[in-house]
Structure formats: structure tokens, C-alpha cells
mmCIF file of C-alpha atoms in Angstrom:
data_model
loop_
_atom_site.group_PDB
_atom_site.id
_atom_site.type_symbol
_atom_site.label_atom_id
_atom_site.label_comp_id
_atom_site.label_asym_id
_atom_site.label_seq_id
_atom_site.Cartn_x
_atom_site.Cartn_y
_atom_site.Cartn_z
ATOM 1 C CA MET A 10 0.000 0.000 0.000
ATOM 2 C CA ALA A 11 1.391 3.351 -1.094
ATOM 3 C CA ARG A 12 2.712 5.582 1.629
ATOM 4 C CA LEU A 13 2.636 8.881 -0.142
ATOM 5 C CA TYR A 14 2.644 12.247 1.587
ATOM 6 C CA ALA A 15 2.426 15.637 -0.086
ATOM 7 C CA ALA A 16 3.708 19.059 0.867
ATOM 8 C CA LEU A 17 2.574 22.377 -0.526
ATOM 9 C CA VAL A 18 5.695 24.486 -0.164
ATOM 10 C CA HIS A 19 5.369 28.251 0.344
ATOM 11 C CA TYR A 20 9.068 28.736 1.122
ATOM 12 C CA PRO A 21 11.571 28.619 -0.460
ATOM 13 C CA VAL A 22 9.865 29.215 -3.801
ATOM 14 C CA LEU A 23 10.440 31.554 -6.723
ATOM 15 C CA ASN A 24 8.437 34.542 -7.823
ATOM 16 C CA ARG A 25 7.889 35.597 -11.420
ATOM 17 C CA ARG A 26 11.303 37.251 -11.530
ATOM 18 C CA GLY A 27 13.119 34.188 -10.196
ATOM 19 C CA GLU A 28 13.661 35.665 -6.737
ATOM 20 C CA ILE A 29 13.296 33.513 -3.640
ATOM 21 C CA ILE A 30 10.207 34.381 -1.660
ATOM 22 C CA ALA A 31 7.728 33.050 0.873
ATOM 23 C CA SER A 32 4.386 32.913 -0.941
ATOM 24 C CA ALA A 33 1.019 33.473 0.693
ATOM 25 C CA ILE A 34 -1.281 30.693 1.807
ATOM 26 C CA THR A 35 -4.391 30.314 -0.355
ATOM 27 C CA ASN A 36 -7.539 28.902 1.189
ATOM 28 C CA LEU A 37 -8.551 27.192 -2.027
ATOM 29 C CA ASP A 38 -5.173 25.479 -2.416
ATOM 30 C CA LEU A 39 -5.637 23.891 0.982
ATOM 31 C CA HIS A 40 -9.136 22.685 0.148
ATOM 32 C CA ASP A 41 -8.276 21.347 -3.280
ATOM 33 C CA LEU A 42 -5.157 19.581 -2.047
ATOM 34 C CA ALA A 43 -7.009 18.101 0.914
ATOM 35 C CA ARG A 44 -9.887 16.855 -1.266
ATOM 36 C CA ALA A 45 -7.580 15.339 -3.886
ATOM 37 C CA GLY A 46 -5.366 13.907 -1.148
ATOM 38 C CA ARG A 47 -8.334 12.320 0.581
ATOM 39 C CA THR A 48 -9.607 10.901 -2.717
ATOM 40 C CA TYR A 49 -6.305 9.180 -3.466
ATOM 41 C CA ASP A 50 -5.463 8.281 0.109
ATOM 42 C CA VAL A 51 -2.447 10.548 0.361
ATOM 43 C CA ARG A 52 -1.579 10.111 4.033
ATOM 44 C CA ALA A 53 -1.131 13.772 4.937
ATOM 45 C CA CYS A 54 -0.745 17.071 3.124
ATOM 46 C CA TYR A 55 1.733 19.461 4.725
ATOM 47 C CA VAL A 56 1.438 23.186 4.333
ATOM 48 C CA VAL A 57 4.983 24.464 4.571
ATOM 49 C CA THR A 58 5.573 28.053 5.661
ATOM 50 C CA PRO A 59 8.041 29.578 8.127
ATOM 51 C CA LEU A 60 5.921 32.729 8.505
ATOM 52 C CA ARG A 61 4.144 32.790 11.852
ATOM 53 C CA ASP A 62 1.209 34.869 10.630
ATOM 54 C CA GLN A 63 0.693 32.518 7.679
ATOM 55 C CA GLN A 64 0.825 29.509 9.973
ATOM 56 C CA ALA A 65 -1.766 31.166 12.186
ATOM 57 C CA LEU A 66 -3.929 31.978 9.160
ATOM 58 C CA SER A 67 -3.792 28.363 8.012
ATOM 59 C CA GLU A 68 -4.736 27.108 11.440
ATOM 60 C CA ARG A 69 -7.612 29.559 11.565
ATOM 61 C CA LEU A 70 -8.892 28.448 8.153
ATOM 62 C CA LEU A 71 -8.693 24.806 9.197
ATOM 63 C CA LYS A 72 -10.348 25.510 12.536
ATOM 64 C CA HIS A 73 -13.201 27.284 10.778
ATOM 65 C CA TRP A 74 -13.922 24.179 8.729
ATOM 66 C CA ASN A 75 -13.621 21.842 11.633
ATOM 67 C CA GLU A 76 -16.226 23.569 13.756
ATOM 68 C CA GLY A 77 -19.821 24.651 13.924
ATOM 69 C CA ILE A 78 -21.931 25.037 10.849
ATOM 70 C CA ALA A 79 -19.267 24.090 8.277
ATOM 71 C CA ARG A 80 -18.732 20.791 10.038
ATOM 72 C CA GLU A 81 -22.433 20.108 9.959
ATOM 73 C CA LEU A 82 -23.058 21.119 6.343
ATOM 74 C CA LEU A 83 -19.929 19.683 4.761
ATOM 75 C CA PRO A 84 -18.755 16.676 6.762
ATOM 76 C CA GLU A 85 -16.828 15.327 3.770
ATOM 77 C CA ARG A 86 -14.851 18.569 3.636
ATOM 78 C CA VAL A 87 -13.935 18.235 7.293
ATOM 79 C CA GLU A 88 -12.766 14.710 6.643
ATOM 80 C CA ALA A 89 -10.496 15.912 3.841
ATOM 81 C CA LEU A 90 -9.079 18.888 5.716
ATOM 82 C CA ARG A 91 -8.115 16.686 8.628
ATOM 83 C CA ARG A 92 -5.163 15.572 6.482
ATOM 84 C CA ILE A 93 -3.684 19.061 6.375
ATOM 85 C CA LYS A 94 -0.803 19.778 8.737
ATOM 86 C CA VAL A 95 0.941 23.117 8.994
ATOM 87 C CA VAL A 96 4.731 22.901 9.408
ATOM 88 C CA GLU A 97 7.673 25.293 9.476
ATOM 89 C CA ASP A 98 9.831 23.703 6.804
ATOM 90 C CA ILE A 99 10.279 20.623 4.643
ATOM 91 C CA ARG A 100 12.452 18.984 7.281
ATOM 92 C CA ALA A 101 9.650 19.229 9.836
ATOM 93 C CA ALA A 102 7.341 17.427 7.408
ATOM 94 C CA ALA A 103 9.937 14.684 6.891
ATOM 95 C CA ASP A 104 10.461 14.387 10.654
ATOM 96 C CA ASP A 105 6.733 14.011 11.189
ATOM 97 C CA ILE A 106 6.531 11.230 8.607
ATOM 98 C CA ALA A 107 9.564 9.488 10.131
ATOM 99 C CA SER A 108 7.886 9.599 13.545
ATOM 100 C CA VAL A 109 4.911 7.699 12.115
ATOM 101 C CA HIS A 110 6.739 5.067 10.083
ATOM 102 C CA GLY A 111 10.079 4.738 11.871
ATOM 103 C CA LEU A 112 11.662 5.339 8.460
ATOM 104 C CA ARG A 113 12.841 8.570 6.853
ATOM 105 C CA PRO A 114 10.776 9.346 3.767
ATOM 106 C CA GLY A 115 12.257 9.530 0.319
ATOM 107 C CA ILE A 116 11.712 13.091 -0.874
ATOM 108 C CA TRP A 117 10.641 13.899 -4.420
ATOM 109 C CA ALA A 118 10.459 17.356 -5.925
ATOM 110 C CA THR A 119 8.105 18.329 -8.738
ATOM 111 C CA THR A 120 8.717 20.892 -11.446
ATOM 112 C CA ALA A 121 7.152 22.042 -14.691
ATOM 113 C CA GLY A 122 10.622 22.390 -16.190
ATOM 114 C CA LYS A 123 12.504 19.931 -18.310
ATOM 115 C CA GLY A 124 15.805 18.481 -17.148
ATOM 116 C CA GLU A 125 17.991 15.415 -16.931
ATOM 117 C CA ARG A 126 17.777 12.401 -14.654
ATOM 118 C CA ARG A 127 14.114 12.726 -13.885
ATOM 119 C CA LEU A 128 12.163 10.007 -12.127
ATOM 120 C CA THR A 129 9.400 8.858 -14.463
ATOM 121 C CA HIS A 130 5.868 8.607 -13.148
ATOM 122 C CA ARG A 131 5.868 4.937 -13.969
ATOM 123 C CA GLU A 132 8.997 4.336 -11.897
ATOM 124 C CA ALA A 133 7.647 6.468 -9.043
ATOM 125 C CA ARG A 134 4.462 4.421 -9.100
ATOM 126 C CA ARG A 135 6.493 1.220 -8.878
ATOM 127 C CA LEU A 136 8.517 2.515 -5.917
ATOM 128 C CA LEU A 137 5.322 3.467 -4.088
ATOM 129 C CA VAL A 138 3.973 -0.035 -4.486
ATOM 130 C CA GLU A 139 7.168 -1.964 -3.763
ATOM 131 C CA ASP A 140 9.063 0.155 -1.237
ATOM 132 C CA ALA A 141 8.381 -0.175 2.449
ATOM 133 C CA LYS A 142 9.470 3.392 3.037
ATOM 134 C CA PRO A 143 7.212 6.425 2.812
ATOM 135 C CA TYR A 144 7.627 9.165 0.218
ATOM 136 C CA LEU A 145 7.074 12.893 0.428
ATOM 137 C CA LEU A 146 6.104 14.720 -2.760
ATOM 138 C CA LEU A 147 6.907 18.452 -2.816
ATOM 139 C CA PHE A 148 4.835 20.958 -4.765
ATOM 140 C CA GLY A 149 6.070 24.521 -5.125
ATOM 141 C CA THR A 150 3.643 27.431 -5.064
ATOM 142 C CA GLY A 151 4.408 30.711 -6.856
ATOM 143 C CA TRP A 152 6.762 30.050 -9.783
ATOM 144 C CA GLY A 153 7.962 26.749 -8.345
ATOM 145 C CA LEU A 154 10.414 25.355 -5.807
ATOM 146 C CA ALA A 155 13.678 27.272 -5.286
ATOM 147 C CA PRO A 156 16.802 25.660 -6.809
ATOM 148 C CA ALA A 157 18.242 24.833 -3.360
ATOM 149 C CA VAL A 158 15.344 22.423 -2.754
ATOM 150 C CA PHE A 159 16.312 20.310 -5.748
ATOM 151 C CA ASP A 160 19.785 19.717 -4.268
ATOM 152 C CA GLN A 161 18.268 18.231 -1.134
ATOM 153 C CA VAL A 162 15.796 15.745 -2.563
ATOM 154 C CA ASP A 163 16.178 12.103 -3.543
ATOM 155 C CA ALA A 164 14.657 12.579 -6.967
ATOM 156 C CA VAL A 165 12.926 15.064 -9.222
ATOM 157 C CA LEU A 166 9.809 13.803 -10.970
ATOM 158 C CA GLU A 167 9.451 14.290 -14.713
ATOM 159 C CA PRO A 168 7.083 17.163 -15.513
ATOM 160 C CA ILE A 169 3.522 16.531 -16.630
ATOM 161 C CA ALA A 170 3.859 16.746 -20.385
ATOM 162 C CA GLY A 171 1.034 18.525 -22.140
ATOM 163 C CA MET A 172 0.150 18.181 -25.780
ATOM 164 C CA ASN A 173 1.996 21.096 -27.279
ATOM 165 C CA GLY A 174 4.830 22.230 -25.074
ATOM 166 C CA TYR A 175 2.619 24.361 -22.850
ATOM 167 C CA ASN A 176 2.945 23.597 -19.192
ATOM 168 C CA HIS A 177 1.435 26.137 -16.877
ATOM 169 C CA LEU A 178 -0.954 24.083 -14.804
ATOM 170 C CA SER A 179 -2.052 25.454 -11.464
ATOM 171 C CA VAL A 180 -0.421 23.691 -8.520
ATOM 172 C CA ARG A 181 -3.894 22.427 -7.622
ATOM 173 C CA CYS A 182 -4.401 20.739 -10.970
ATOM 174 C CA ALA A 183 -0.815 19.478 -11.173
ATOM 175 C CA ALA A 184 -1.117 17.814 -7.764
ATOM 176 C CA ALA A 185 -4.429 16.182 -8.707
ATOM 177 C CA ILE A 186 -3.010 14.814 -11.961
ATOM 178 C CA LEU A 187 0.086 13.461 -10.214
ATOM 179 C CA PHE A 188 -1.956 11.770 -7.492
ATOM 180 C CA ASP A 189 -4.002 10.147 -10.240
ATOM 181 C CA ARG A 190 -0.940 9.022 -12.161
ATOM 182 C CA LEU A 191 0.913 7.681 -9.139
ATOM 183 C CA LEU A 192 -1.885 6.258 -7.046
ATOM 184 C CA ARG A 193 -4.985 5.387 -9.016
ATOM 185 C CA ALA A 194 -6.089 1.807 -8.605
ATOM 186 C CA ASP A 195 -7.001 1.137 -12.221
ATOM 187 C CA GLN A 196 -3.819 1.242 -14.219
ATOM 188 C CA SER A 197 -5.518 0.385 -17.508
ATOM 189 C CA ILE A 198 -6.553 3.919 -18.368
ATOM 190 C CA MET B 27 -6.335 14.354 -33.350
ATOM 191 C CA ALA B 28 -8.761 14.705 -30.487
ATOM 192 C CA ARG B 29 -11.469 17.330 -30.865
ATOM 193 C CA LEU B 30 -12.430 17.761 -27.257
ATOM 194 C CA TYR B 31 -14.239 20.787 -25.899
ATOM 195 C CA ALA B 32 -15.144 21.441 -22.285
ATOM 196 C CA ALA B 33 -17.938 23.384 -20.643
ATOM 197 C CA LEU B 34 -18.070 24.582 -17.067
ATOM 198 C CA VAL B 35 -21.783 24.613 -16.382
ATOM 199 C CA HIS B 36 -23.228 27.108 -13.875
ATOM 200 C CA TYR B 37 -26.848 26.333 -14.783
ATOM 201 C CA PRO B 38 -28.670 24.042 -14.364
ATOM 202 C CA VAL B 39 -26.724 22.632 -11.418
ATOM 203 C CA LEU B 40 -27.608 21.451 -7.942
ATOM 204 C CA ASN B 41 -26.891 23.074 -4.624
ATOM 205 C CA ARG B 42 -26.124 21.200 -1.424
ATOM 206 C CA ARG B 43 -29.808 20.530 -0.827
ATOM 207 C CA GLY B 44 -30.390 19.125 -4.312
ATOM 208 C CA GLU B 45 -32.206 22.231 -5.564
ATOM 209 C CA ILE B 46 -31.613 23.525 -9.074
ATOM 210 C CA ILE B 47 -29.670 26.774 -9.079
ATOM 211 C CA ALA B 48 -27.454 28.998 -11.183
ATOM 212 C CA SER B 49 -24.074 29.007 -9.417
ATOM 213 C CA ALA B 50 -21.694 31.950 -9.357
ATOM 214 C CA ILE B 51 -18.716 32.303 -11.670
ATOM 215 C CA THR B 52 -15.377 31.840 -9.915
ATOM 216 C CA ASN B 53 -12.324 33.593 -11.286
ATOM 217 C CA LEU B 54 -10.021 30.757 -10.265
ATOM 218 C CA ASP B 55 -12.187 28.127 -11.973
ATOM 219 C CA LEU B 56 -11.810 30.001 -15.245
ATOM 220 C CA HIS B 57 -8.049 30.243 -14.867
ATOM 221 C CA ASP B 58 -7.519 26.651 -13.827
ATOM 222 C CA LEU B 59 -9.761 25.300 -16.562
ATOM 223 C CA ALA B 60 -8.089 27.502 -19.174
ATOM 224 C CA ARG B 61 -4.591 26.474 -18.095
ATOM 225 C CA ALA B 62 -5.423 22.766 -17.994
ATOM 226 C CA GLY B 63 -7.320 23.085 -21.278
ATOM 227 C CA ARG B 64 -4.380 24.790 -22.954
ATOM 228 C CA THR B 65 -1.979 22.152 -21.594
ATOM 229 C CA TYR B 66 -4.000 19.285 -23.063
ATOM 230 C CA ASP B 67 -5.088 21.105 -26.206
ATOM 231 C CA VAL B 68 -8.773 21.185 -25.315
ATOM 232 C CA ARG B 69 -10.123 23.275 -28.187
ATOM 233 C CA ALA B 70 -12.251 25.674 -26.170
ATOM 234 C CA CYS B 71 -13.643 25.903 -22.648
ATOM 235 C CA TYR B 72 -17.174 27.275 -22.437
ATOM 236 C CA VAL B 73 -18.417 29.064 -19.367
ATOM 237 C CA VAL B 74 -22.143 28.381 -19.314
ATOM 238 C CA THR B 75 -24.415 30.808 -17.500
ATOM 239 C CA PRO B 76 -27.763 32.376 -18.464
ATOM 240 C CA LEU B 77 -27.315 35.210 -15.954
ATOM 241 C CA ARG B 78 -26.471 38.460 -17.696
ATOM 242 C CA ASP B 79 -24.518 39.918 -14.784
ATOM 243 C CA GLN B 80 -22.465 36.735 -14.498
ATOM 244 C CA GLN B 81 -21.770 36.784 -18.229
ATOM 245 C CA ALA B 82 -20.640 40.387 -17.901
ATOM 246 C CA LEU B 83 -18.461 39.515 -14.902
ATOM 247 C CA SER B 84 -16.795 36.702 -16.858
ATOM 248 C CA GLU B 85 -16.133 38.988 -19.795
ATOM 249 C CA ARG B 86 -14.676 41.598 -17.481
ATOM 250 C CA LEU B 87 -12.364 39.047 -15.844
ATOM 251 C CA LEU B 88 -11.205 37.809 -19.228
ATOM 252 C CA LYS B 89 -10.724 41.343 -20.526
ATOM 253 C CA HIS B 90 -8.604 42.220 -17.506
ATOM 254 C CA TRP B 91 -6.231 39.384 -18.325
ATOM 255 C CA ASN B 92 -6.106 40.162 -21.981
ATOM 256 C CA GLU B 93 -4.988 43.749 -21.561
ATOM 257 C CA GLY B 94 -2.335 45.990 -20.128
ATOM 258 C CA ILE B 95 0.000 44.834 -17.404
ATOM 259 C CA ALA B 96 -1.404 41.308 -16.999
ATOM 260 C CA ARG B 97 -0.837 40.641 -20.663
ATOM 261 C CA GLU B 98 2.744 41.813 -20.358
ATOM 262 C CA LEU B 99 3.605 39.954 -17.169
ATOM 263 C CA LEU B 100 1.797 36.702 -17.842
ATOM 264 C CA PRO B 101 1.627 36.088 -21.586
ATOM 265 C CA GLU B 102 1.131 32.347 -21.048
ATOM 266 C CA ARG B 103 -1.972 33.087 -18.980
ATOM 267 C CA VAL B 104 -3.390 35.225 -21.773
ATOM 268 C CA GLU B 105 -2.769 32.397 -24.180
ATOM 269 C CA ALA B 106 -4.704 29.996 -21.955
ATOM 270 C CA LEU B 107 -7.617 32.334 -21.262
ATOM 271 C CA ARG B 108 -8.126 32.915 -24.973
ATOM 272 C CA ARG B 109 -9.796 29.475 -24.996
ATOM 273 C CA ILE B 110 -12.564 30.593 -22.667
ATOM 274 C CA LYS B 111 -15.896 31.478 -24.254
ATOM 275 C CA VAL B 112 -18.924 32.669 -22.315
ATOM 276 C CA VAL B 113 -22.233 31.240 -23.520
ATOM 277 C CA GLU B 114 -25.862 31.273 -22.415
ATOM 278 C CA ASP B 115 -26.537 27.546 -22.301
ATOM 279 C CA ILE B 116 -25.186 24.144 -23.276
ATOM 280 C CA ARG B 117 -26.926 24.309 -26.638
ATOM 281 C CA ALA B 118 -25.087 27.519 -27.514
ATOM 282 C CA ALA B 119 -21.786 25.773 -26.815
ATOM 283 C CA ALA B 120 -22.794 22.844 -29.039
ATOM 284 C CA ASP B 121 -23.903 25.237 -31.782
ATOM 285 C CA ASP B 122 -20.583 27.036 -31.647
ATOM 286 C CA ILE B 123 -18.679 23.754 -31.987
ATOM 287 C CA ALA B 124 -20.909 22.673 -34.873
ATOM 288 C CA SER B 125 -20.191 25.950 -36.638
ATOM 289 C CA VAL B 126 -16.460 25.184 -36.494
ATOM 290 C CA HIS B 127 -16.542 21.530 -37.513
ATOM 291 C CA GLY B 128 -19.689 21.252 -39.575
ATOM 292 C CA LEU B 129 -20.663 18.378 -37.275
ATOM 293 C CA ARG B 130 -22.745 18.371 -34.101
ATOM 294 C CA PRO B 131 -20.614 17.401 -31.117
ATOM 295 C CA GLY B 132 -21.269 14.323 -29.062
ATOM 296 C CA ILE B 133 -22.070 15.542 -25.554
ATOM 297 C CA TRP B 134 -20.739 13.811 -22.465
ATOM 298 C CA ALA B 135 -21.739 14.599 -18.905
ATOM 299 C CA THR B 136 -19.513 14.042 -15.893
ATOM 300 C CA THR B 137 -20.570 13.129 -12.391
ATOM 301 C CA ALA B 138 -19.015 12.017 -9.146
ATOM 302 C CA GLY B 139 -21.899 9.600 -8.619
ATOM 303 C CA LYS B 140 -22.078 5.948 -9.451
ATOM 304 C CA GLY B 141 -24.593 4.643 -11.967
ATOM 305 C CA GLU B 142 -25.257 2.251 -14.800
ATOM 306 C CA ARG B 143 -24.249 2.422 -18.450
ATOM 307 C CA ARG B 144 -21.318 4.744 -17.954
ATOM 308 C CA LEU B 145 -18.804 5.440 -20.687
ATOM 309 C CA THR B 146 -15.389 4.297 -19.451
ATOM 310 C CA HIS B 147 -12.448 6.658 -19.753
ATOM 311 C CA ARG B 148 -10.723 4.127 -21.936
ATOM 312 C CA GLU B 149 -13.636 4.009 -24.354
ATOM 313 C CA ALA B 150 -13.962 7.804 -24.345
ATOM 314 C CA ARG B 151 -10.272 8.063 -25.163
ATOM 315 C CA ARG B 152 -10.727 5.674 -28.073
ATOM 316 C CA LEU B 153 -13.684 7.656 -29.438
ATOM 317 C CA LEU B 154 -11.675 10.866 -29.267
ATOM 318 C CA VAL B 155 -8.895 9.326 -31.308
ATOM 319 C CA GLU B 156 -11.031 7.481 -33.844
ATOM 320 C CA ASP B 157 -14.133 9.636 -34.312
ATOM 321 C CA ALA B 158 -14.168 12.471 -36.780
ATOM 322 C CA LYS B 159 -16.763 14.307 -34.771
ATOM 323 C CA PRO B 160 -16.036 16.699 -31.918
ATOM 324 C CA TYR B 161 -17.030 16.038 -28.316
ATOM 325 C CA LEU B 162 -18.169 18.373 -25.590
ATOM 326 C CA LEU B 163 -17.439 17.420 -21.994
ATOM 327 C CA LEU B 164 -19.739 18.977 -19.373
ATOM 328 C CA PHE B 165 -18.588 19.745 -15.843
ATOM 329 C CA GLY B 166 -21.097 20.813 -13.239
ATOM 330 C CA THR B 167 -20.218 23.424 -10.644
ATOM 331 C CA GLY B 168 -21.902 23.486 -7.247
ATOM 332 C CA TRP B 169 -23.115 20.004 -6.325
ATOM 333 C CA GLY B 170 -23.059 18.819 -9.928
ATOM 334 C CA LEU B 171 -25.148 18.888 -13.082
ATOM 335 C CA ALA B 172 -28.936 18.880 -12.683
ATOM 336 C CA PRO B 173 -30.695 15.575 -13.537
ATOM 337 C CA ALA B 174 -32.322 17.058 -16.677
ATOM 338 C CA VAL B 175 -28.872 17.481 -18.233
ATOM 339 C CA PHE B 176 -28.205 13.767 -18.054
ATOM 340 C CA ASP B 177 -31.296 13.051 -20.155
ATOM 341 C CA GLN B 178 -29.984 15.223 -22.970
ATOM 342 C CA VAL B 179 -26.452 13.932 -23.362
ATOM 343 C CA ASP B 180 -25.033 11.142 -25.502
ATOM 344 C CA ALA B 181 -23.177 9.530 -22.623
ATOM 345 C CA VAL B 182 -22.239 9.906 -18.981
ATOM 346 C CA LEU B 183 -18.595 9.304 -18.146
ATOM 347 C CA GLU B 184 -17.718 6.946 -15.323
ATOM 348 C CA PRO B 185 -16.705 8.874 -12.194
ATOM 349 C CA ILE B 186 -13.069 9.251 -11.190
ATOM 350 C CA ALA B 187 -12.675 6.460 -8.679
ATOM 351 C CA GLY B 188 -10.588 7.325 -5.668
ATOM 352 C CA MET B 189 -8.896 4.841 -3.374
ATOM 353 C CA ASN B 190 -11.458 4.482 -0.671
ATOM 354 C CA GLY B 191 -14.891 5.466 -1.849
ATOM 355 C CA TYR B 192 -14.341 9.166 -1.238
ATOM 356 C CA ASN B 193 -15.054 11.334 -4.235
ATOM 357 C CA HIS B 194 -15.280 15.010 -3.530
ATOM 358 C CA LEU B 195 -12.739 16.473 -5.900
ATOM 359 C CA SER B 196 -13.053 20.127 -6.819
ATOM 360 C CA VAL B 197 -14.344 20.672 -10.346
ATOM 361 C CA ARG B 198 -10.933 22.165 -11.147
ATOM 362 C CA CYS B 199 -9.067 19.021 -10.117
ATOM 363 C CA ALA B 200 -11.641 16.666 -11.659
ATOM 364 C CA ALA B 201 -11.363 18.442 -15.014
ATOM 365 C CA ALA B 202 -7.556 18.303 -14.928
ATOM 366 C CA ILE B 203 -7.560 14.583 -14.122
ATOM 367 C CA LEU B 204 -10.065 13.834 -16.886
ATOM 368 C CA PHE B 205 -8.109 15.828 -19.464
ATOM 369 C CA ASP B 206 -5.041 13.828 -18.469
ATOM 370 C CA ARG B 207 -6.850 10.503 -18.675
ATOM 371 C CA LEU B 208 -8.541 11.237 -22.000
ATOM 372 C CA LEU B 209 -5.906 13.235 -23.827
ATOM 373 C CA ARG B 210 -2.375 12.671 -22.558
ATOM 374 C CA ALA B 211 0.038 11.574 -25.224
ATOM 375 C CA ASP B 212 1.882 8.959 -23.196
ATOM 376 C CA GLN B 213 -0.546 6.163 -22.511
ATOM 377 C CA SER B 214 2.014 4.021 -20.661
ATOM 378 C CA ILE B 215 1.561 5.694 -17.286
#
């Protein structure tokens, strides 16, 4: 059984000009990631930000959905959002996973860019099925993960290839497509 | 070459209580659908709403991104949003497609619900490759397409099956996953 975790990284990521920034939390990102994660049984979705006010905002958003009227009207949303955990950095996410499994996770970065020595989705899928160890899949917000992140991961996944060289999916859609490619039960489609 | 079109339907759709409503346009839905559509070469993405103020809002959002600073800073976003067309109802979308191809499109509905006689993704993929005629894929906002829509379509696609019976993907993520399943070039993953 796949032991896949996901992290939505808000720092360090790039902005449009290629500068390293901490991006802002987006309520909808959290919901979409949680719902897709729950659908594909991604074990937990980490929201990575070192900014205290952004951590507090995330916690407030999650608390809102876990209480009162929202809980009553949208129980399936509550169930999804329970998988979201707010952490300070990527290491904290890896530590949390290690504390559950007693094994450090393999860490995979994602990117829309081309490059060499990329882990294919097929190979990643095989590792998830065959490996006992957990894996953590990193998604960059803004204009993608900062270069330093790529030096610290075990592999970089091949980008999702479109039909005509265009690749500007939202992080929400990219995560959903990757979950489907790596985790869906029916491999025939 | 696949001739797939998509429509994001805001009427007639259901609300949480199963009532038929016209849902509100969401800026992010338009962007995500346009970006995923552009990535997979979906020919056009229709925004379906009979409400005049919502049509005007959509046009204003699209105009904003097609002009001035946005156009300069995010040319790839402009390119994606060019595929969005605002129409009054599903028939208007079908008419528009027919005017391009000289053939009425086959119309497929999507749903998160189980049911009989569903078109599998594999079969839909085959039809897209082999058929000369265009197809229009309908996505319901809110709590999904109203029952009357299902009576008027040529087929209903099987739902995206998750890992554990949970299926509450956002319409953004569901559309991205379906585009990937039906249109991606590499069928080996």
C-alpha cells in the first residue's frame, strides 16, 4: 500500500522574476489539495511556511472548517481537511513522517521544467507499491520550488507533459493529476 | 487528433440541498480550466451561464487578463484564457462547436456519482482518437449537473474512482484529471 505524503511548499519558492520568496497561503489550495489527497489516500498534506502569521492563518482556516456550521453542512470537507498539517519547513514534514513510520521518507520534488535524470511517473508508481518506506512529494507554489530544494531531494519527478509544449498548470491541478498518475487503482486507463 | 471541448456549467446545477440553481462564476475556476485546457489542447472551454450579470463579470475578468499589465507579465496566462468562451446555455456551446466543424458534437456529462451504463475513460479516449466528430465534456459546478442534463447527453462518463470510496474532488481538479486521462500523449503511465 502506497505511503505517499504531499507538501505544498510556500518557502523557499520563486516569484515571477526568479527571486526567492515566501508565498502566501491560499484557502482554495488547501481545500483542493485536501480533497484530492483524501480521494487518493495521500496520508497527509503538509502546508509548509516559516511565517508565523501565515501559519496562524492556516490554522484559523482549518479551525473554521472543523467547527460549527461548516462541520455540519460539509462533513466530507472536514474529513479531507483533517489531512492538512501546517509545518515550518520541509524537514519538519519529513520528521513528522519518520515519527509515524520509523523510516525517513524519500523526498521527491516536482517541477514544470525539463531536465535530466528525472524520475518517471511509472517508476515512481512502482517505488510506491514496492518500497516499504514512505515518500514525500513536494509541490512549489508561486513560480515553483527554489533551486536549493532540488539539491536536497532524492529525486525530481518528470514534468507533466502537455500536448503542445505548454505547461502552466495550477499547482492544484498538477497535484491532482500526479496523485491520479501515481496512485490510481485502475492502471488500464 | 482529439477534438475535445469542455464546458463549465453554472446552470442548471444542484446546490447542497439538491435544488436547481445557477451558481456563481469563480475567477479561479476560469483560470484553472483555461490552463489545464491549454496544456492538453482542449479546443475551447465554455463558461455556461444564463445570468447576464455573471456573463458580464466573466467577460470583465477575461478582458482584464487580456490587456495591459497582466498581458505583459503573464503572456502564457493570456494564451490559456483565450480558450474561454462565455455562452448562455449548453446548446449555444454545441452550436458554436458545430459551426467550427460542420458536425454536431457528441455531448458527455460528468458526475461524481455511481450509476449504470457509464462510458469508461478508456472508451472515451478511443472515441476521441477514432471519431471524426467533436465532443463536448460537461462539468457541473456546485453540487453537480442537474438531472435534466443527463437526459440530454449522448453519454455519462464513469466517475473518477478514488482509493477508498471518497469522491469530492473540486471541479478544477476533476477536469484536470479527466483531461489527463482522456488526452495525454503517453498512454504508458
